[in-house]
């Protein structure tokens, strides 16, 4: 394939990938991210194999860049997946030390419930 064909395929893949990913609901994001992490692990192994067999300095430089980028993508994917899984865990309203858990709903004061006005503390 010539350079223009490769560029066309790359641009079309970016547009299609963006449209597909932007339509995924947040409920499906975590399972899809886990699958993507597995694919990025395979890409990382392939980049390491290519870097190990590179004879030309340019191929070695591109392969090492691919290893760095694939590693960053893999680690970032696991970090995002871990954060998403923490969002779906059950929350307790009060932690063991008695303070409200971050993100837990705060109880409104009795004054506001009866009169509609804030408690002037």
PDB file of C-alpha atoms in Angstrom:
ATOM      1  CA  UNK A   1       0.000   0.000   0.000  1.00  0.00           C
ATOM      2  CA  UNK A   2       1.196   3.478  -0.735  1.00  0.00           C
ATOM      3  CA  UNK A   3       1.363   6.272   1.832  1.00  0.00           C
ATOM      4  CA  UNK A   4      -1.926   7.907   0.825  1.00  0.00           C
ATOM      5  CA  UNK A   5      -3.848   4.647   1.255  1.00  0.00           C
ATOM      6  CA  UNK A   6      -2.324   4.086   4.692  1.00  0.00           C
ATOM      7  CA  UNK A   7      -3.212   7.644   5.723  1.00  0.00           C
ATOM      8  CA  UNK A   8      -6.784   7.185   4.480  1.00  0.00           C
ATOM      9  CA  UNK A   9      -7.224   3.945   6.416  1.00  0.00           C
ATOM     10  CA  UNK A  10      -5.785   5.548   9.560  1.00  0.00           C
ATOM     11  CA  UNK A  11      -8.077   8.598   9.365  1.00  0.00           C
ATOM     12  CA  UNK A  12     -11.148   6.437   8.737  1.00  0.00           C
ATOM     13  CA  UNK A  13     -10.194   4.145  11.644  1.00  0.00           C
ATOM     14  CA  UNK A  14      -9.878   7.156  13.960  1.00  0.00           C
ATOM     15  CA  UNK A  15     -13.312   8.494  12.970  1.00  0.00           C
ATOM     16  CA  UNK A  16     -15.026   5.104  13.252  1.00  0.00           C
ATOM     17  CA  UNK A  17     -13.302   4.341  16.560  1.00  0.00           C
ATOM     18  CA  UNK A  18     -14.316   7.702  18.010  1.00  0.00           C
ATOM     19  CA  UNK A  19     -17.943   7.232  16.978  1.00  0.00           C
ATOM     20  CA  UNK A  20     -18.115   3.695  18.365  1.00  0.00           C
ATOM     21  CA  UNK A  21     -16.480   4.566  21.696  1.00  0.00           C
ATOM     22  CA  UNK A  22     -18.532   7.726  22.202  1.00  0.00           C
ATOM     23  CA  UNK A  23     -21.768   5.717  21.904  1.00  0.00           C
ATOM     24  CA  UNK A  24     -20.851   3.247  24.689  1.00  0.00           C
ATOM     25  CA  UNK A  25     -22.872   3.697  27.873  1.00  0.00           C
ATOM     26  CA  UNK A  26     -21.068   4.077  31.192  1.00  0.00           C
ATOM     27  CA  UNK A  27     -22.445   0.692  32.329  1.00  0.00           C
ATOM     28  CA  UNK A  28     -20.576  -1.096  29.546  1.00  0.00           C
ATOM     29  CA  UNK A  29     -17.422   0.999  29.832  1.00  0.00           C
ATOM     30  CA  UNK A  30     -15.688  -1.081  32.519  1.00  0.00           C
ATOM     31  CA  UNK A  31     -16.079  -4.507  30.835  1.00  0.00           C
ATOM     32  CA  UNK A  32     -14.984  -3.063  27.494  1.00  0.00           C
ATOM     33  CA  UNK A  33     -12.009  -1.366  29.140  1.00  0.00           C
ATOM     34  CA  UNK A  34     -10.917  -4.683  30.635  1.00  0.00           C
ATOM     35  CA  UNK A  35     -11.030  -6.275  27.193  1.00  0.00           C
ATOM     36  CA  UNK A  36      -9.079  -3.371  25.730  1.00  0.00           C
ATOM     37  CA  UNK A  37      -6.430  -3.797  28.438  1.00  0.00           C
ATOM     38  CA  UNK A  38      -5.959  -7.416  27.378  1.00  0.00           C
ATOM     39  CA  UNK A  39      -5.500  -6.305  23.760  1.00  0.00           C
ATOM     40  CA  UNK A  40      -2.981  -3.652  24.823  1.00  0.00           C
ATOM     41  CA  UNK A  41      -1.055  -6.336  26.710  1.00  0.00           C
ATOM     42  CA  UNK A  42      -0.770  -8.329  23.486  1.00  0.00           C
ATOM     43  CA  UNK A  43       0.340  -5.190  21.622  1.00  0.00           C
ATOM     44  CA  UNK A  44       3.009  -4.591  24.277  1.00  0.00           C
ATOM     45  CA  UNK A  45       4.347  -8.129  23.877  1.00  0.00           C
ATOM     46  CA  UNK A  46       4.450  -7.674  20.092  1.00  0.00           C
ATOM     47  CA  UNK A  47       6.308  -4.372  20.414  1.00  0.00           C
ATOM     48  CA  UNK A  48       8.872  -5.986  22.714  1.00  0.00           C
ATOM     49  CA  UNK A  49       9.383  -8.840  20.224  1.00  0.00           C
ATOM     50  CA  UNK A  50       9.870  -6.389  17.338  1.00  0.00           C
ATOM     51  CA  UNK A  51      12.291  -4.297  19.411  1.00  0.00           C
ATOM     52  CA  UNK A  52      14.280  -7.416  20.279  1.00  0.00           C
ATOM     53  CA  UNK A  53      14.665  -8.440  16.629  1.00  0.00           C
ATOM     54  CA  UNK A  54      15.281  -4.979  15.155  1.00  0.00           C
ATOM     55  CA  UNK A  55      18.418  -4.685  13.059  1.00  0.00           C
ATOM     56  CA  UNK A  56      17.909  -1.179  11.678  1.00  0.00           C
ATOM     57  CA  UNK A  57      18.274   1.719  14.182  1.00  0.00           C
ATOM     58  CA  UNK A  58      15.094   3.385  12.898  1.00  0.00           C
ATOM     59  CA  UNK A  59      13.055   0.228  13.420  1.00  0.00           C
ATOM     60  CA  UNK A  60      14.526  -0.101  16.905  1.00  0.00           C
ATOM     61  CA  UNK A  61      13.628   3.521  17.737  1.00  0.00           C
ATOM     62  CA  UNK A  62      10.049   3.098  16.509  1.00  0.00           C
ATOM     63  CA  UNK A  63       9.713  -0.230  18.324  1.00  0.00           C
ATOM     64  CA  UNK A  64      10.984   1.269  21.584  1.00  0.00           C
ATOM     65  CA  UNK A  65       8.553   4.169  21.171  1.00  0.00           C
ATOM     66  CA  UNK A  66       5.789   1.601  20.638  1.00  0.00           C
ATOM     67  CA  UNK A  67       6.843  -0.178  23.844  1.00  0.00           C
ATOM     68  CA  UNK A  68       6.706   3.074  25.824  1.00  0.00           C
ATOM     69  CA  UNK A  69       3.331   4.118  24.401  1.00  0.00           C
ATOM     70  CA  UNK A  70       1.806   0.647  24.808  1.00  0.00           C
ATOM     71  CA  UNK A  71       3.013   0.516  28.411  1.00  0.00           C
ATOM     72  CA  UNK A  72       1.520   3.935  29.168  1.00  0.00           C
ATOM     73  CA  UNK A  73      -1.752   2.915  27.528  1.00  0.00           C
ATOM     74  CA  UNK A  74      -1.880  -0.382  29.425  1.00  0.00           C
ATOM     75  CA  UNK A  75      -1.139   1.178  32.825  1.00  0.00           C
ATOM     76  CA  UNK A  76      -3.551   4.048  32.188  1.00  0.00           C
ATOM     77  CA  UNK A  77      -6.263   1.601  31.202  1.00  0.00           C
ATOM     78  CA  UNK A  78      -5.875  -0.336  34.419  1.00  0.00           C
ATOM     79  CA  UNK A  79      -5.947   2.886  36.473  1.00  0.00           C
ATOM     80  CA  UNK A  80      -9.157   4.025  34.779  1.00  0.00           C
ATOM     81  CA  UNK A  81     -10.741   0.581  35.181  1.00  0.00           C
ATOM     82  CA  UNK A  82      -9.839   0.556  38.879  1.00  0.00           C
ATOM     83  CA  UNK A  83     -11.385   4.001  39.384  1.00  0.00           C
ATOM     84  CA  UNK A  84     -14.544   2.941  37.558  1.00  0.00           C
ATOM     85  CA  UNK A  85     -14.853  -0.184  39.707  1.00  0.00           C
ATOM     86  CA  UNK A  86     -14.515   1.931  42.856  1.00  0.00           C
ATOM     87  CA  UNK A  87     -17.464   4.009  41.653  1.00  0.00           C
ATOM     88  CA  UNK A  88     -19.719   0.932  41.562  1.00  0.00           C
ATOM     89  CA  UNK A  89     -18.840  -0.344  45.044  1.00  0.00           C
ATOM     90  CA  UNK A  90     -21.454   0.002  47.779  1.00  0.00           C
ATOM     91  CA  UNK A  91     -20.931   3.030  49.990  1.00  0.00           C
ATOM     92  CA  UNK A  92     -21.614   3.280  53.689  1.00  0.00           C
ATOM     93  CA  UNK A  93     -23.052   6.559  54.955  1.00  0.00           C
ATOM     94  CA  UNK A  94     -20.661   6.770  57.893  1.00  0.00           C
ATOM     95  CA  UNK A  95     -17.104   5.485  58.025  1.00  0.00           C
ATOM     96  CA  UNK A  96     -15.789   3.546  61.012  1.00  0.00           C
ATOM     97  CA  UNK A  97     -14.492   6.743  62.654  1.00  0.00           C
ATOM     98  CA  UNK A  98     -17.888   8.465  62.472  1.00  0.00           C
ATOM     99  CA  UNK A  99     -17.182  10.985  59.699  1.00  0.00           C
ATOM    100  CA  UNK A 100     -19.291  11.045  56.534  1.00  0.00           C
ATOM    101  CA  UNK A 101     -17.823   9.162  53.600  1.00  0.00           C
ATOM    102  CA  UNK A 102     -16.870  11.358  50.665  1.00  0.00           C
ATOM    103  CA  UNK A 103     -19.770  11.392  48.211  1.00  0.00           C
ATOM    104  CA  UNK A 104     -22.313  10.116  50.753  1.00  0.00           C
ATOM    105  CA  UNK A 105     -25.476  12.206  51.015  1.00  0.00           C
ATOM    106  CA  UNK A 106     -25.428  14.612  53.936  1.00  0.00           C
ATOM    107  CA  UNK A 107     -28.374  14.728  56.297  1.00  0.00           C
ATOM    108  CA  UNK A 108     -30.259  17.992  56.296  1.00  0.00           C
ATOM    109  CA  UNK A 109     -30.844  19.819  59.548  1.00  0.00           C
ATOM    110  CA  UNK A 110     -34.270  19.500  61.211  1.00  0.00           C
ATOM    111  CA  UNK A 111     -34.719  23.283  61.022  1.00  0.00           C
ATOM    112  CA  UNK A 112     -34.482  23.299  57.236  1.00  0.00           C
ATOM    113  CA  UNK A 113     -36.881  20.372  56.948  1.00  0.00           C
ATOM    114  CA  UNK A 114     -39.583  22.099  59.020  1.00  0.00           C
ATOM    115  CA  UNK A 115     -39.177  25.750  57.955  1.00  0.00           C
ATOM    116  CA  UNK A 116     -37.270  25.591  54.681  1.00  0.00           C
ATOM    117  CA  UNK A 117     -34.535  27.888  56.103  1.00  0.00           C
ATOM    118  CA  UNK A 118     -30.899  27.024  56.788  1.00  0.00           C
ATOM    119  CA  UNK A 119     -29.718  26.435  60.358  1.00  0.00           C
ATOM    120  CA  UNK A 120     -27.544  29.490  61.298  1.00  0.00           C
ATOM    121  CA  UNK A 121     -24.587  27.645  62.852  1.00  0.00           C
TER     122      UNK A 121
END
